[in-house]
Amino acid sequence: MKRVTGIGGIFFTARDPVALRAWYRQHLGIDVQDWGGAALRWVDDEGRPVAGTTVWSVADAANDYFAPGKSSFMVNYRVADLHALLAELRKEGCNVLDRTDDSEFGKFGWVIDPEGNKVELWEPPPGS
């Protein structure tokens, strides 16, 4: 079974997310949107668009979205079949969170790694 097929997003927190987003916009050219992040569209070696996006986002450190993880970051990994992978991870004894989300953005599930980091698993909607 395929497991991780790519990175869907990088999320991290900051004490002053507004200032940090501005720094990334000014110095690294990241097109930060009003929602607090950017959708980095994939391109091939020639710069032509291909299917796929990686989300980059800075959240307020007071946000508890990464709980029960203790880190200030969370990586979102693209997966081919979320529910099958979560079932396999449970069989392997991993700390899989009971909650999943299913929306127009795809299917999401979470596992806690051995260091206590919350890892987001994302099955994109068809065509993404």
XYZ file of C-alpha atoms in Angstrom:
128
model
C 0.000 0.000 0.000
C 1.210 3.511 -0.798
C 1.714 5.603 2.285
C 3.050 9.169 1.973
C 3.056 10.506 -1.588
C 4.268 14.062 -0.929
C 4.075 17.048 1.386
C 0.738 18.803 1.393
C 1.596 21.572 3.813
C 3.877 23.084 6.404
C 2.192 24.737 9.371
C 3.875 26.497 12.263
C 3.067 28.924 15.033
C 4.536 32.272 15.989
C 4.241 34.641 18.941
C 3.548 37.459 16.437
C 2.131 35.751 13.326
C 1.271 39.032 11.566
C 4.857 40.292 11.770
C 6.300 36.908 10.823
C 4.017 36.618 7.778
C 5.108 40.119 6.724
C 8.766 39.109 7.051
C 8.252 36.061 4.825
C 6.328 38.172 2.305
C 8.989 40.899 2.182
C 12.170 38.862 2.343
C 11.251 35.516 0.751
C 8.483 36.640 -1.600
C 5.830 34.293 -0.217
C 2.399 35.484 -1.370
C 0.762 35.419 2.084
C -3.024 35.650 1.842
C -5.528 37.106 4.318
C -6.158 33.627 5.774
C -2.561 33.542 7.069
C -0.784 31.411 4.512
C -0.007 30.720 0.890
C -0.840 28.001 -1.593
C 2.395 27.133 -3.385
C 1.388 25.702 -6.754
C 3.545 22.959 -8.195
C 5.405 23.419 -11.479
C 7.588 21.178 -13.622
C 11.254 21.848 -14.511
C 10.122 24.249 -17.246
C 7.926 26.245 -14.853
C 4.662 24.871 -16.277
C 1.878 24.219 -13.749
C 1.226 20.597 -12.756
C -1.441 19.160 -10.455
C -0.647 19.746 -6.808
C -0.286 22.415 -4.157
C 1.655 22.729 -0.931
C 0.125 24.961 1.727
C 2.346 27.125 3.924
C 0.791 28.792 6.970
C 1.745 30.682 10.132
C -0.762 30.482 12.996
C -0.944 32.270 16.319
C 0.988 30.391 19.015
C -2.149 30.557 21.203
C -3.911 28.311 18.648
C -4.481 24.735 19.892
C -4.846 23.111 16.455
C -1.595 21.164 16.941
C -2.852 19.624 20.222
C -2.309 17.105 21.602
C 1.090 17.559 19.927
C 3.549 19.771 21.776
C 5.524 21.162 18.819
C 5.240 24.596 17.232
C 4.988 22.984 13.795
C 3.014 20.352 11.960
C 3.738 18.735 8.605
C 0.812 17.686 6.415
C 1.649 14.656 4.269
C -0.309 13.729 1.141
C -1.533 10.126 1.167
C -3.311 7.966 -1.394
C -5.919 6.271 0.854
C -6.369 7.923 4.243
C -8.719 5.426 5.869
C -6.672 2.385 4.811
C -3.464 4.018 6.068
C -5.018 4.976 9.410
C -6.238 1.383 9.858
C -2.750 0.072 9.069
C -1.118 2.537 11.490
C -3.511 1.428 14.238
C -2.584 -2.221 13.574
C 1.072 -1.247 13.867
C 0.434 0.261 17.302
C 0.718 3.924 16.323
C -1.062 6.652 18.289
C -3.770 7.504 15.739
C -6.272 10.160 16.800
C -9.901 9.012 16.650
C -11.149 12.079 14.773
C -11.050 12.488 10.981
C -12.357 15.326 8.804
C -13.950 14.998 5.382
C -14.586 18.197 3.394
C -14.353 19.702 -0.074
C -10.614 20.073 0.643
C -10.184 16.312 1.070
C -9.906 13.848 3.935
C -7.760 14.525 6.996
C -6.513 12.311 9.809
C -3.803 12.590 12.447
C -1.186 10.462 14.149
C 1.214 11.379 16.968
C 4.829 10.404 16.293
C 7.076 8.926 19.032
C 8.435 12.416 19.881
C 4.910 13.794 20.498
C 4.564 15.688 17.206
C 1.099 15.783 15.656
C 1.332 14.647 12.018
C -1.496 15.477 9.620
C -2.344 12.994 6.862
C -4.287 14.358 3.882
C -5.996 12.545 1.044
C -6.607 15.318 -1.518
C -9.867 15.414 -3.414
C -9.761 13.889 -6.906
C -7.819 16.026 -9.393
C -5.752 17.853 -6.761
